[in-house]
């Protein structure tokens, strides 16, 4: 049998077949995927083969199909292992807010560097626009200018009021989208605004192996009525880049990519070198100061602990 993984709890995988049936599956033996040292060999979005065990509703995964792409983060600050967030994605929605809590650009830029590295188009969603005061509206305007300038699509919505949710749905149609963000950005509210019945539907699935406990610890894929798939991920507590070469970081900033060809030195790190076209572009406002500063911060330390940083 064949299907795609729609939920992963680390030891169990829920697989959805083409006929719409769901099976809880285990892995056969140890899966190793070349080039990745991962804490989870199979991720949400993976296409797999499995067969049913004697107990009829439980399957054994025997094969994983080649991935179109995947998104990886470091499992923890000091870890050399990675955690695959999801596989076979068409796009990522990064949900942010400029109020309660304000998303810092350090987080946004680390996230974007990762999706750039895996070549997954990323759309920035400003949520909670109903709650923005003048200051947060100004910040939204500034951030939109920075990120649209760097080539990212931005959309502003209100999950609470339902404003511009149809625009968001139009972007999601016929695609597999990952929804991500740190805690407090209103991701669950947004999903409920996109499809209010979703909560009820997920509630109907028997949760035998989770012992009825509904956690948001694991990524989960939902098929939506209007012809879209979304992968809901747990709120991010920390974000680190996995297996990055420092020389490649600047390449992950689209607005630096073309400019850096004009640097005097081929191996320019854009930090202190004379004749650096990137630094020049920052000085004349072509590259946003915050983007450049975050580039330097990432060179210095690729990991960002969101909780540590929220408590500051
Ligand atoms: Zn340079």
PDB file of C-alpha atoms and ligand atoms in Angstrom:
ATOM      1  CA  UNK A   1       0.000   0.000   0.000  1.00  0.00           C
ATOM      2  CA  UNK A   2       1.000   3.560  -0.547  1.00  0.00           C
ATOM      3  CA  UNK A   3       0.225   6.854   1.123  1.00  0.00           C
ATOM      4  CA  UNK A   4       1.556  10.064   2.589  1.00  0.00           C
ATOM      5  CA  UNK A   5       2.513  10.736   6.154  1.00  0.00           C
ATOM      6  CA  UNK A   6       0.122  13.286   7.650  1.00  0.00           C
ATOM      7  CA  UNK A   7       1.227  13.066  11.249  1.00  0.00           C
ATOM      8  CA  UNK A   8       4.338  11.960  13.028  1.00  0.00           C
ATOM      9  CA  UNK A   9       4.723  11.489  16.753  1.00  0.00           C
ATOM     10  CA  UNK A  10       8.283  10.204  16.627  1.00  0.00           C
ATOM     11  CA  UNK A  11       7.376   6.563  17.036  1.00  0.00           C
ATOM     12  CA  UNK A  12       4.070   6.420  15.146  1.00  0.00           C
ATOM     13  CA  UNK A  13       3.238   7.765  11.732  1.00  0.00           C
ATOM     14  CA  UNK A  14      -0.278   8.361  10.468  1.00  0.00           C
ATOM     15  CA  UNK A  15      -0.480   7.562   6.767  1.00  0.00           C
ATOM     16  CA  UNK A  16      -3.281   8.722   4.453  1.00  0.00           C
ATOM     17  CA  UNK A  17      -3.928   6.640   1.334  1.00  0.00           C
ATOM     18  CA  UNK A  18      -5.385   7.841  -1.963  1.00  0.00           C
ATOM     19  CA  UNK A  19      -8.731   6.332  -1.021  1.00  0.00           C
ATOM     20  CA  UNK A  20      -8.854   8.543   2.059  1.00  0.00           C
ATOM     21  CA  UNK A  21      -8.217   5.859   4.664  1.00  0.00           C
ATOM     22  CA  UNK A  22      -5.810   6.569   7.495  1.00  0.00           C
ATOM     23  CA  UNK A  23      -3.504   4.028   9.096  1.00  0.00           C
ATOM     24  CA  UNK A  24      -1.180   4.281  12.050  1.00  0.00           C
ATOM     25  CA  UNK A  25       2.182   2.878  11.028  1.00  0.00           C
ATOM     26  CA  UNK A  26       5.523   2.006  12.531  1.00  0.00           C
ATOM     27  CA  UNK A  27       8.897   1.916  10.819  1.00  0.00           C
ATOM     28  CA  UNK A  28      10.592  -1.275   9.817  1.00  0.00           C
ATOM     29  CA  UNK A  29      14.122  -1.345  11.147  1.00  0.00           C
ATOM     30  CA  UNK A  30      16.200   1.790  10.833  1.00  0.00           C
ATOM     31  CA  UNK A  31      15.845   4.184   7.964  1.00  0.00           C
ATOM     32  CA  UNK A  32      18.879   6.096   6.898  1.00  0.00           C
ATOM     33  CA  UNK A  33      18.614   8.847   4.391  1.00  0.00           C
ATOM     34  CA  UNK A  34      21.872   9.774   2.799  1.00  0.00           C
ATOM     35  CA  UNK A  35      23.463  13.007   3.897  1.00  0.00           C
ATOM     36  CA  UNK A  36      21.151  13.735   6.829  1.00  0.00           C
ATOM     37  CA  UNK A  37      21.732  12.834  10.444  1.00  0.00           C
ATOM     38  CA  UNK A  38      18.192  13.221  11.550  1.00  0.00           C
ATOM     39  CA  UNK A  39      16.311  12.567  14.765  1.00  0.00           C
ATOM     40  CA  UNK A  40      13.263  11.639  12.680  1.00  0.00           C
ATOM     41  CA  UNK A  41      13.834   9.464   9.632  1.00  0.00           C
ATOM     42  CA  UNK A  42      10.330  10.024   8.268  1.00  0.00           C
ATOM     43  CA  UNK A  43       8.534  13.337   8.300  1.00  0.00           C
ATOM     44  CA  UNK A  44       5.093  14.712   7.555  1.00  0.00           C
ATOM     45  CA  UNK A  45       4.668  14.987   3.792  1.00  0.00           C
ATOM     46  CA  UNK A  46       6.743  11.905   3.020  1.00  0.00           C
ATOM     47  CA  UNK A  47       5.321   9.408   0.556  1.00  0.00           C
ATOM     48  CA  UNK A  48       5.743   5.855   1.806  1.00  0.00           C
ATOM     49  CA  UNK A  49       4.961   2.228   1.104  1.00  0.00           C
ATOM     50  CA  UNK A  50       3.590   0.117   3.906  1.00  0.00           C
ATOM     51  CA  UNK A  51       1.802  -3.139   4.562  1.00  0.00           C
ATOM     52  CA  UNK A  52      -0.697  -3.994   7.227  1.00  0.00           C
ATOM     53  CA  UNK A  53       0.225  -6.130  10.196  1.00  0.00           C
ATOM     54  CA  UNK A  54      -2.013  -8.866  11.521  1.00  0.00           C
ATOM     55  CA  UNK A  55      -3.830  -6.411  13.713  1.00  0.00           C
ATOM     56  CA  UNK A  56      -5.565  -4.918  10.726  1.00  0.00           C
ATOM     57  CA  UNK A  57      -5.427  -1.204  11.358  1.00  0.00           C
ATOM     58  CA  UNK A  58      -1.693  -1.000  12.060  1.00  0.00           C
ATOM     59  CA  UNK A  59       0.863  -0.773   9.272  1.00  0.00           C
ATOM     60  CA  UNK A  60       4.580  -1.198   8.831  1.00  0.00           C
ATOM     61  CA  UNK A  61       6.414   1.332   6.655  1.00  0.00           C
ATOM     62  CA  UNK A  62       8.895  -0.428   4.397  1.00  0.00           C
ATOM     63  CA  UNK A  63       9.955   2.233   1.925  1.00  0.00           C
ATOM     64  CA  UNK A  64      10.142   5.998   1.645  1.00  0.00           C
ATOM     65  CA  UNK A  65       9.923   7.681  -1.766  1.00  0.00           C
ATOM     66  CA  UNK A  66      12.489  10.197  -2.882  1.00  0.00           C
ATOM     67  CA  UNK A  67      11.714  13.678  -1.569  1.00  0.00           C
ATOM     68  CA  UNK A  68      11.089  16.683  -3.764  1.00  0.00           C
ATOM     69  CA  UNK A  69      12.433  18.792  -0.902  1.00  0.00           C
ATOM     70  CA  UNK A  70      12.398  19.007   2.862  1.00  0.00           C
ATOM     71  CA  UNK A  71      12.917  21.552   5.586  1.00  0.00           C
ATOM     72  CA  UNK A  72      15.380  20.904   8.388  1.00  0.00           C
ATOM     73  CA  UNK A  73      16.326  22.589  11.611  1.00  0.00           C
ATOM     74  CA  UNK A  74      18.950  21.744  14.185  1.00  0.00           C
ATOM     75  CA  UNK A  75      17.367  19.616  16.903  1.00  0.00           C
ATOM     76  CA  UNK A  76      18.891  21.738  19.676  1.00  0.00           C
ATOM     77  CA  UNK A  77      21.573  24.367  20.132  1.00  0.00           C
ATOM     78  CA  UNK A  78      24.516  22.046  20.621  1.00  0.00           C
ATOM     79  CA  UNK A  79      23.212  19.133  18.646  1.00  0.00           C
ATOM     80  CA  UNK A  80      24.828  17.953  15.458  1.00  0.00           C
ATOM     81  CA  UNK A  81      21.655  16.123  14.519  1.00  0.00           C
ATOM     82  CA  UNK A  82      18.810  17.612  12.576  1.00  0.00           C
ATOM     83  CA  UNK A  83      15.071  17.453  12.773  1.00  0.00           C
ATOM     84  CA  UNK A  84      13.124  17.266   9.531  1.00  0.00           C
ATOM     85  CA  UNK A  85      10.179  19.601   9.913  1.00  0.00           C
ATOM     86  CA  UNK A  86       8.328  18.400   6.798  1.00  0.00           C
ATOM     87  CA  UNK A  87       8.925  17.064   3.292  1.00  0.00           C
ATOM     88  CA  UNK A  88       7.554  17.648  -0.209  1.00  0.00           C
ATOM     89  CA  UNK A  89       6.400  21.222   0.321  1.00  0.00           C
ATOM     90  CA  UNK A  90       5.323  23.734  -2.318  1.00  0.00           C
ATOM     91  CA  UNK A  91       5.658  26.765  -0.064  1.00  0.00           C
ATOM     92  CA  UNK A  92       6.024  28.017   3.465  1.00  0.00           C
ATOM     93  CA  UNK A  93       3.957  30.641   5.260  1.00  0.00           C
ATOM     94  CA  UNK A  94       5.900  32.329   8.010  1.00  0.00           C
ATOM     95  CA  UNK A  95       3.392  33.907  10.377  1.00  0.00           C
ATOM     96  CA  UNK A  96       4.577  36.956  12.268  1.00  0.00           C
ATOM     97  CA  UNK A  97       3.052  39.862  14.215  1.00  0.00           C
ATOM     98  CA  UNK A  98       4.221  43.355  15.036  1.00  0.00           C
ATOM     99  CA  UNK A  99       2.355  43.384  18.312  1.00  0.00           C
ATOM    100  CA  UNK A 100       1.999  41.111  21.362  1.00  0.00           C
ATOM    101  CA  UNK A 101       4.449  39.488  20.758  1.00  0.00           C
ATOM    102  CA  UNK A 102       6.442  41.428  18.221  1.00  0.00           C
ATOM    103  CA  UNK A 103       8.375  39.097  15.930  1.00  0.00           C
ATOM    104  CA  UNK A 104      12.033  40.050  15.806  1.00  0.00           C
ATOM    105  CA  UNK A 105      13.808  40.280  12.489  1.00  0.00           C
ATOM    106  CA  UNK A 106      16.544  38.007  13.855  1.00  0.00           C
ATOM    107  CA  UNK A 107      14.017  35.204  13.894  1.00  0.00           C
ATOM    108  CA  UNK A 108      12.521  36.087  10.509  1.00  0.00           C
ATOM    109  CA  UNK A 109      15.910  36.203   8.832  1.00  0.00           C
ATOM    110  CA  UNK A 110      17.158  32.942  10.330  1.00  0.00           C
ATOM    111  CA  UNK A 111      13.961  31.297   9.176  1.00  0.00           C
ATOM    112  CA  UNK A 112      14.255  32.732   5.662  1.00  0.00           C
ATOM    113  CA  UNK A 113      17.897  31.682   5.378  1.00  0.00           C
ATOM    114  CA  UNK A 114      16.767  28.129   6.036  1.00  0.00           C
ATOM    115  CA  UNK A 115      13.904  28.096   3.519  1.00  0.00           C
ATOM    116  CA  UNK A 116      16.232  29.725   0.948  1.00  0.00           C
ATOM    117  CA  UNK A 117      18.779  26.971   1.533  1.00  0.00           C
ATOM    118  CA  UNK A 118      16.158  24.349   0.751  1.00  0.00           C
ATOM    119  CA  UNK A 119      14.726  26.383  -2.133  1.00  0.00           C
ATOM    120  CA  UNK A 120      11.208  26.551  -0.723  1.00  0.00           C
ATOM    121  CA  UNK A 121       9.293  29.745  -1.605  1.00  0.00           C
ATOM    122  CA  UNK A 122       8.298  31.594   1.555  1.00  0.00           C
ATOM    123  CA  UNK A 123       5.442  34.029   2.093  1.00  0.00           C
ATOM    124  CA  UNK A 124       5.372  36.302   5.133  1.00  0.00           C
ATOM    125  CA  UNK A 125       1.980  36.622   6.828  1.00  0.00           C
ATOM    126  CA  UNK A 126       1.388  39.550   9.177  1.00  0.00           C
ATOM    127  CA  UNK A 127      -1.368  38.358  11.493  1.00  0.00           C
ATOM    128  CA  UNK A 128      -3.469  40.261  14.062  1.00  0.00           C
ATOM    129  CA  UNK A 129      -3.697  43.445  11.987  1.00  0.00           C
ATOM    130  CA  UNK A 130      -6.937  44.183  13.865  1.00  0.00           C
ATOM    131  CA  UNK A 131      -4.850  44.715  17.009  1.00  0.00           C
ATOM    132  CA  UNK A 132      -2.185  46.968  15.517  1.00  0.00           C
ATOM    133  CA  UNK A 133      -1.797  50.460  16.910  1.00  0.00           C
ATOM    134  CA  UNK A 134       0.024  53.245  15.038  1.00  0.00           C
ATOM    135  CA  UNK A 135       3.414  52.000  16.162  1.00  0.00           C
ATOM    136  CA  UNK A 136       2.837  48.401  15.093  1.00  0.00           C
ATOM    137  CA  UNK A 137       1.315  49.585  11.807  1.00  0.00           C
ATOM    138  CA  UNK A 138       4.469  51.602  11.111  1.00  0.00           C
ATOM    139  CA  UNK A 139       6.580  48.573  11.913  1.00  0.00           C
ATOM    140  CA  UNK A 140       4.444  46.441   9.596  1.00  0.00           C
ATOM    141  CA  UNK A 141       4.962  49.018   6.837  1.00  0.00           C
ATOM    142  CA  UNK A 142       8.732  49.066   7.387  1.00  0.00           C
ATOM    143  CA  UNK A 143       9.026  45.291   7.470  1.00  0.00           C
ATOM    144  CA  UNK A 144       6.914  44.892   4.346  1.00  0.00           C
ATOM    145  CA  UNK A 145       9.197  47.310   2.567  1.00  0.00           C
ATOM    146  CA  UNK A 146      12.275  45.363   3.646  1.00  0.00           C
ATOM    147  CA  UNK A 147      10.954  41.923   2.764  1.00  0.00           C
ATOM    148  CA  UNK A 148       9.121  42.836  -0.411  1.00  0.00           C
ATOM    149  CA  UNK A 149      12.300  44.627  -1.421  1.00  0.00           C
ATOM    150  CA  UNK A 150      14.225  41.410  -0.832  1.00  0.00           C
ATOM    151  CA  UNK A 151      11.748  39.550  -3.058  1.00  0.00           C
ATOM    152  CA  UNK A 152       9.360  37.988  -0.556  1.00  0.00           C
ATOM    153  CA  UNK A 153       5.613  38.077  -0.938  1.00  0.00           C
ATOM    154  CA  UNK A 154       3.892  39.580   2.098  1.00  0.00           C
ATOM    155  CA  UNK A 155       0.251  39.446   3.111  1.00  0.00           C
ATOM    156  CA  UNK A 156      -1.507  41.071   6.080  1.00  0.00           C
ATOM    157  CA  UNK A 157      -4.503  39.340   7.644  1.00  0.00           C
ATOM    158  CA  UNK A 158      -6.693  39.216  10.700  1.00  0.00           C
ATOM    159  CA  UNK A 159      -7.596  35.729  11.867  1.00  0.00           C
ATOM    160  CA  UNK A 160      -9.938  37.276  14.416  1.00  0.00           C
ATOM    161  CA  UNK A 161     -11.943  39.441  12.008  1.00  0.00           C
ATOM    162  CA  UNK A 162     -11.469  37.240   8.949  1.00  0.00           C
ATOM    163  CA  UNK A 163      -9.888  40.079   6.968  1.00  0.00           C
ATOM    164  CA  UNK A 164      -7.994  38.981   3.849  1.00  0.00           C
ATOM    165  CA  UNK A 165      -8.364  35.306   4.729  1.00  0.00           C
ATOM    166  CA  UNK A 166      -9.734  34.656   1.221  1.00  0.00           C
ATOM    167  CA  UNK A 167      -6.515  36.077  -0.246  1.00  0.00           C
ATOM    168  CA  UNK A 168      -4.543  33.698   1.925  1.00  0.00           C
ATOM    169  CA  UNK A 169      -6.719  30.770   0.818  1.00  0.00           C
ATOM    170  CA  UNK A 170      -6.182  31.704  -2.826  1.00  0.00           C
ATOM    171  CA  UNK A 171      -2.423  31.469  -2.282  1.00  0.00           C
ATOM    172  CA  UNK A 172      -2.836  28.043  -0.677  1.00  0.00           C
ATOM    173  CA  UNK A 173      -5.087  26.481  -3.301  1.00  0.00           C
ATOM    174  CA  UNK A 174      -3.744  23.296  -4.956  1.00  0.00           C
ATOM    175  CA  UNK A 175      -0.531  23.483  -2.939  1.00  0.00           C
ATOM    176  CA  UNK A 176       1.103  21.890   0.064  1.00  0.00           C
ATOM    177  CA  UNK A 177       1.944  24.705   2.476  1.00  0.00           C
ATOM    178  CA  UNK A 178       3.810  24.654   5.739  1.00  0.00           C
ATOM    179  CA  UNK A 179       2.569  27.088   8.393  1.00  0.00           C
ATOM    180  CA  UNK A 180       5.163  28.171  10.877  1.00  0.00           C
ATOM    181  CA  UNK A 181       5.791  30.819  13.485  1.00  0.00           C
ATOM    182  CA  UNK A 182       6.832  31.291  17.083  1.00  0.00           C
ATOM    183  CA  UNK A 183       4.259  30.949  19.832  1.00  0.00           C
ATOM    184  CA  UNK A 184       1.734  33.743  20.201  1.00  0.00           C
ATOM    185  CA  UNK A 185       1.424  34.714  16.534  1.00  0.00           C
ATOM    186  CA  UNK A 186      -2.083  33.239  16.370  1.00  0.00           C
ATOM    187  CA  UNK A 187      -1.363  30.330  14.076  1.00  0.00           C
ATOM    188  CA  UNK A 188      -4.171  28.140  15.421  1.00  0.00           C
ATOM    189  CA  UNK A 189      -6.648  30.995  15.148  1.00  0.00           C
ATOM    190  CA  UNK A 190      -5.512  31.524  11.591  1.00  0.00           C
ATOM    191  CA  UNK A 191      -6.044  27.863  10.711  1.00  0.00           C
ATOM    192  CA  UNK A 192      -9.511  28.031  12.242  1.00  0.00           C
ATOM    193  CA  UNK A 193     -10.280  31.150  10.225  1.00  0.00           C
ATOM    194  CA  UNK A 194      -9.165  29.362   7.050  1.00  0.00           C
ATOM    195  CA  UNK A 195     -11.308  26.336   7.797  1.00  0.00           C
ATOM    196  CA  UNK A 196     -13.537  26.564  10.870  1.00  0.00           C
ATOM    197  CA  UNK A 197     -14.638  22.920  10.669  1.00  0.00           C
ATOM    198  CA  UNK A 198     -11.088  21.634  10.828  1.00  0.00           C
ATOM    199  CA  UNK A 199     -11.017  21.380  14.603  1.00  0.00           C
ATOM    200  CA  UNK A 200     -14.105  19.182  14.634  1.00  0.00           C
ATOM    201  CA  UNK A 201     -12.772  16.991  11.863  1.00  0.00           C
ATOM    202  CA  UNK A 202      -9.409  16.392  13.500  1.00  0.00           C
ATOM    203  CA  UNK A 203     -11.274  15.648  16.706  1.00  0.00           C
ATOM    204  CA  UNK A 204     -13.139  12.824  14.984  1.00  0.00           C
ATOM    205  CA  UNK A 205     -10.024  10.863  14.117  1.00  0.00           C
ATOM    206  CA  UNK A 206      -9.455   8.166  16.676  1.00  0.00           C
ATOM    207  CA  UNK A 207      -6.442   9.051  18.725  1.00  0.00           C
ATOM    208  CA  UNK A 208      -5.754   5.606  20.052  1.00  0.00           C
ATOM    209  CA  UNK A 209      -1.986   5.863  20.187  1.00  0.00           C
ATOM    210  CA  UNK A 210      -1.975   9.314  21.690  1.00  0.00           C
ATOM    211  CA  UNK A 211      -4.285   8.093  24.426  1.00  0.00           C
ATOM    212  CA  UNK A 212      -6.741  10.829  23.555  1.00  0.00           C
ATOM    213  CA  UNK A 213      -4.306  13.577  24.404  1.00  0.00           C
ATOM    214  CA  UNK A 214      -4.339  16.331  21.844  1.00  0.00           C
ATOM    215  CA  UNK A 215      -0.902  17.859  21.678  1.00  0.00           C
ATOM    216  CA  UNK A 216       0.641  20.302  19.280  1.00  0.00           C
ATOM    217  CA  UNK A 217       4.071  18.820  19.803  1.00  0.00           C
ATOM    218  CA  UNK A 218       4.181  17.283  16.347  1.00  0.00           C
ATOM    219  CA  UNK A 219       3.692  18.481  12.824  1.00  0.00           C
ATOM    220  CA  UNK A 220       0.413  17.499  11.205  1.00  0.00           C
ATOM    221  CA  UNK A 221      -0.940  17.775   7.681  1.00  0.00           C
ATOM    222  CA  UNK A 222      -4.570  18.750   7.070  1.00  0.00           C
ATOM    223  CA  UNK A 223      -6.453  18.440   3.805  1.00  0.00           C
ATOM    224  CA  UNK A 224      -8.669  21.491   3.385  1.00  0.00           C
ATOM    225  CA  UNK A 225     -12.062  21.626   1.653  1.00  0.00           C
ATOM    226  CA  UNK A 226     -11.027  24.151  -0.976  1.00  0.00           C
ATOM    227  CA  UNK A 227      -8.272  21.931  -2.357  1.00  0.00           C
ATOM    228  CA  UNK A 228      -5.218  22.708  -0.307  1.00  0.00           C
ATOM    229  CA  UNK A 229      -2.973  20.889   2.133  1.00  0.00           C
ATOM    230  CA  UNK A 230      -1.441  22.610   5.114  1.00  0.00           C
ATOM    231  CA  UNK A 231       1.187  21.352   7.505  1.00  0.00           C
ATOM    232  CA  UNK A 232       0.699  22.754  10.975  1.00  0.00           C
ATOM    233  CA  UNK A 233       3.850  22.822  13.057  1.00  0.00           C
ATOM    234  CA  UNK A 234       4.372  23.331  16.768  1.00  0.00           C
ATOM    235  CA  UNK A 235       5.366  26.848  17.856  1.00  0.00           C
ATOM    236  CA  UNK A 236       9.095  27.266  17.381  1.00  0.00           C
ATOM    237  CA  UNK A 237      11.106  27.539  20.597  1.00  0.00           C
ATOM    238  CA  UNK A 238      14.515  27.820  19.066  1.00  0.00           C
ATOM    239  CA  UNK A 239      15.866  27.972  15.602  1.00  0.00           C
ATOM    240  CA  UNK A 240      19.238  26.928  14.313  1.00  0.00           C
ATOM    241  CA  UNK A 241      20.677  26.370  10.895  1.00  0.00           C
ATOM    242  CA  UNK A 242      21.688  22.828  10.176  1.00  0.00           C
ATOM    243  CA  UNK A 243      24.924  21.974   8.437  1.00  0.00           C
ATOM    244  CA  UNK A 244      25.646  25.428   7.082  1.00  0.00           C
ATOM    245  CA  UNK A 245      28.799  26.647   5.556  1.00  0.00           C
ATOM    246  CA  UNK A 246      29.447  30.235   6.638  1.00  0.00           C
ATOM    247  CA  UNK A 247      30.478  31.150   3.111  1.00  0.00           C
ATOM    248  CA  UNK A 248      27.013  30.247   1.892  1.00  0.00           C
ATOM    249  CA  UNK A 249      25.009  32.430   4.271  1.00  0.00           C
ATOM    250  CA  UNK A 250      25.153  35.578   2.143  1.00  0.00           C
ATOM    251  CA  UNK A 251      23.841  33.550  -0.802  1.00  0.00           C
ATOM    252  CA  UNK A 252      20.683  32.939   1.225  1.00  0.00           C
ATOM    253  CA  UNK A 253      19.880  36.642   1.265  1.00  0.00           C
ATOM    254  CA  UNK A 254      18.337  37.183  -2.183  1.00  0.00           C
ATOM    255  CA  UNK A 255      19.115  40.906  -2.190  1.00  0.00           C
ATOM    256  CA  UNK A 256      22.805  40.203  -1.433  1.00  0.00           C
ATOM    257  CA  UNK A 257      23.151  37.429  -3.956  1.00  0.00           C
ATOM    258  CA  UNK A 258      23.517  39.584  -7.042  1.00  0.00           C
ATOM    259  CA  UNK A 259      25.283  42.501  -5.366  1.00  0.00           C
ATOM    260  CA  UNK A 260      28.065  40.395  -3.838  1.00  0.00           C
ATOM    261  CA  UNK A 261      29.399  39.550  -7.302  1.00  0.00           C
ATOM    262  CA  UNK A 262      30.755  43.089  -7.358  1.00  0.00           C
ATOM    263  CA  UNK A 263      32.846  42.671  -4.187  1.00  0.00           C
ATOM    264  CA  UNK A 264      36.548  43.241  -4.808  1.00  0.00           C
ATOM    265  CA  UNK A 265      37.513  39.877  -3.333  1.00  0.00           C
ATOM    266  CA  UNK A 266      36.023  36.566  -4.414  1.00  0.00           C
ATOM    267  CA  UNK A 267      36.107  35.224  -0.891  1.00  0.00           C
ATOM    268  CA  UNK A 268      34.636  38.389   0.642  1.00  0.00           C
ATOM    269  CA  UNK A 269      32.721  37.719   3.869  1.00  0.00           C
ATOM    270  CA  UNK A 270      31.172  41.187   3.708  1.00  0.00           C
ATOM    271  CA  UNK A 271      32.361  41.959   7.227  1.00  0.00           C
ATOM    272  CA  UNK A 272      35.501  44.124   7.085  1.00  0.00           C
ATOM    273  CA  UNK A 273      36.952  43.686   3.591  1.00  0.00           C
ATOM    274  CA  UNK A 274      37.781  46.728   1.469  1.00  0.00           C
ATOM    275  CA  UNK A 275      35.787  47.132  -1.728  1.00  0.00           C
ATOM    276  CA  UNK A 276      32.810  45.195  -0.365  1.00  0.00           C
ATOM    277  CA  UNK A 277      29.752  45.834  -2.537  1.00  0.00           C
ATOM    278  CA  UNK A 278      27.387  44.485   0.110  1.00  0.00           C
ATOM    279  CA  UNK A 279      28.582  46.950   2.754  1.00  0.00           C
ATOM    280  CA  UNK A 280      28.321  49.713   0.195  1.00  0.00           C
ATOM    281  CA  UNK A 281      24.734  48.677  -0.593  1.00  0.00           C
ATOM    282  CA  UNK A 282      23.888  48.777   3.117  1.00  0.00           C
ATOM    283  CA  UNK A 283      25.340  52.278   3.391  1.00  0.00           C
ATOM    284  CA  UNK A 284      23.309  53.591   0.469  1.00  0.00           C
ATOM    285  CA  UNK A 285      20.123  51.899   1.674  1.00  0.00           C
ATOM    286  CA  UNK A 286      19.859  49.285  -1.062  1.00  0.00           C
ATOM    287  CA  UNK A 287      20.144  46.514   1.526  1.00  0.00           C
ATOM    288  CA  UNK A 288      18.250  46.957   4.804  1.00  0.00           C
ATOM    289  CA  UNK A 289      20.398  47.590   7.853  1.00  0.00           C
ATOM    290  CA  UNK A 290      18.494  44.961   9.872  1.00  0.00           C
ATOM    291  CA  UNK A 291      19.031  42.314   7.209  1.00  0.00           C
ATOM    292  CA  UNK A 292      22.764  43.001   7.142  1.00  0.00           C
ATOM    293  CA  UNK A 293      22.988  43.056  10.946  1.00  0.00           C
ATOM    294  CA  UNK A 294      21.206  39.699  11.107  1.00  0.00           C
ATOM    295  CA  UNK A 295      23.563  38.351   8.488  1.00  0.00           C
ATOM    296  CA  UNK A 296      26.469  39.264  10.791  1.00  0.00           C
ATOM    297  CA  UNK A 297      24.646  37.773  13.800  1.00  0.00           C
ATOM    298  CA  UNK A 298      24.078  34.501  11.950  1.00  0.00           C
ATOM    299  CA  UNK A 299      27.789  34.324  11.056  1.00  0.00           C
ATOM    300  CA  UNK A 300      28.475  34.784  14.749  1.00  0.00           C
ATOM    301  CA  UNK A 301      25.909  32.307  16.083  1.00  0.00           C
ATOM    302  CA  UNK A 302      23.482  30.437  13.910  1.00  0.00           C
ATOM    303  CA  UNK A 303      21.237  29.392  16.773  1.00  0.00           C
ATOM    304  CA  UNK A 304      18.580  31.555  18.320  1.00  0.00           C
ATOM    305  CA  UNK A 305      16.730  30.518  21.441  1.00  0.00           C
ATOM    306  CA  UNK A 306      13.307  32.075  21.115  1.00  0.00           C
ATOM    307  CA  UNK A 307      12.326  31.650  24.762  1.00  0.00           C
ATOM    308  CA  UNK A 308      15.580  33.085  26.038  1.00  0.00           C
ATOM    309  CA  UNK A 309      15.052  35.987  23.725  1.00  0.00           C
ATOM    310  CA  UNK A 310      11.380  36.519  24.594  1.00  0.00           C
ATOM    311  CA  UNK A 311      12.358  36.802  28.247  1.00  0.00           C
ATOM    312  CA  UNK A 312      14.905  39.529  27.635  1.00  0.00           C
TER     313      UNK A 312
HETATM  314 ZN1  LIG B   1      31.616  41.770   0.203  1.00  0.00          ZN
END
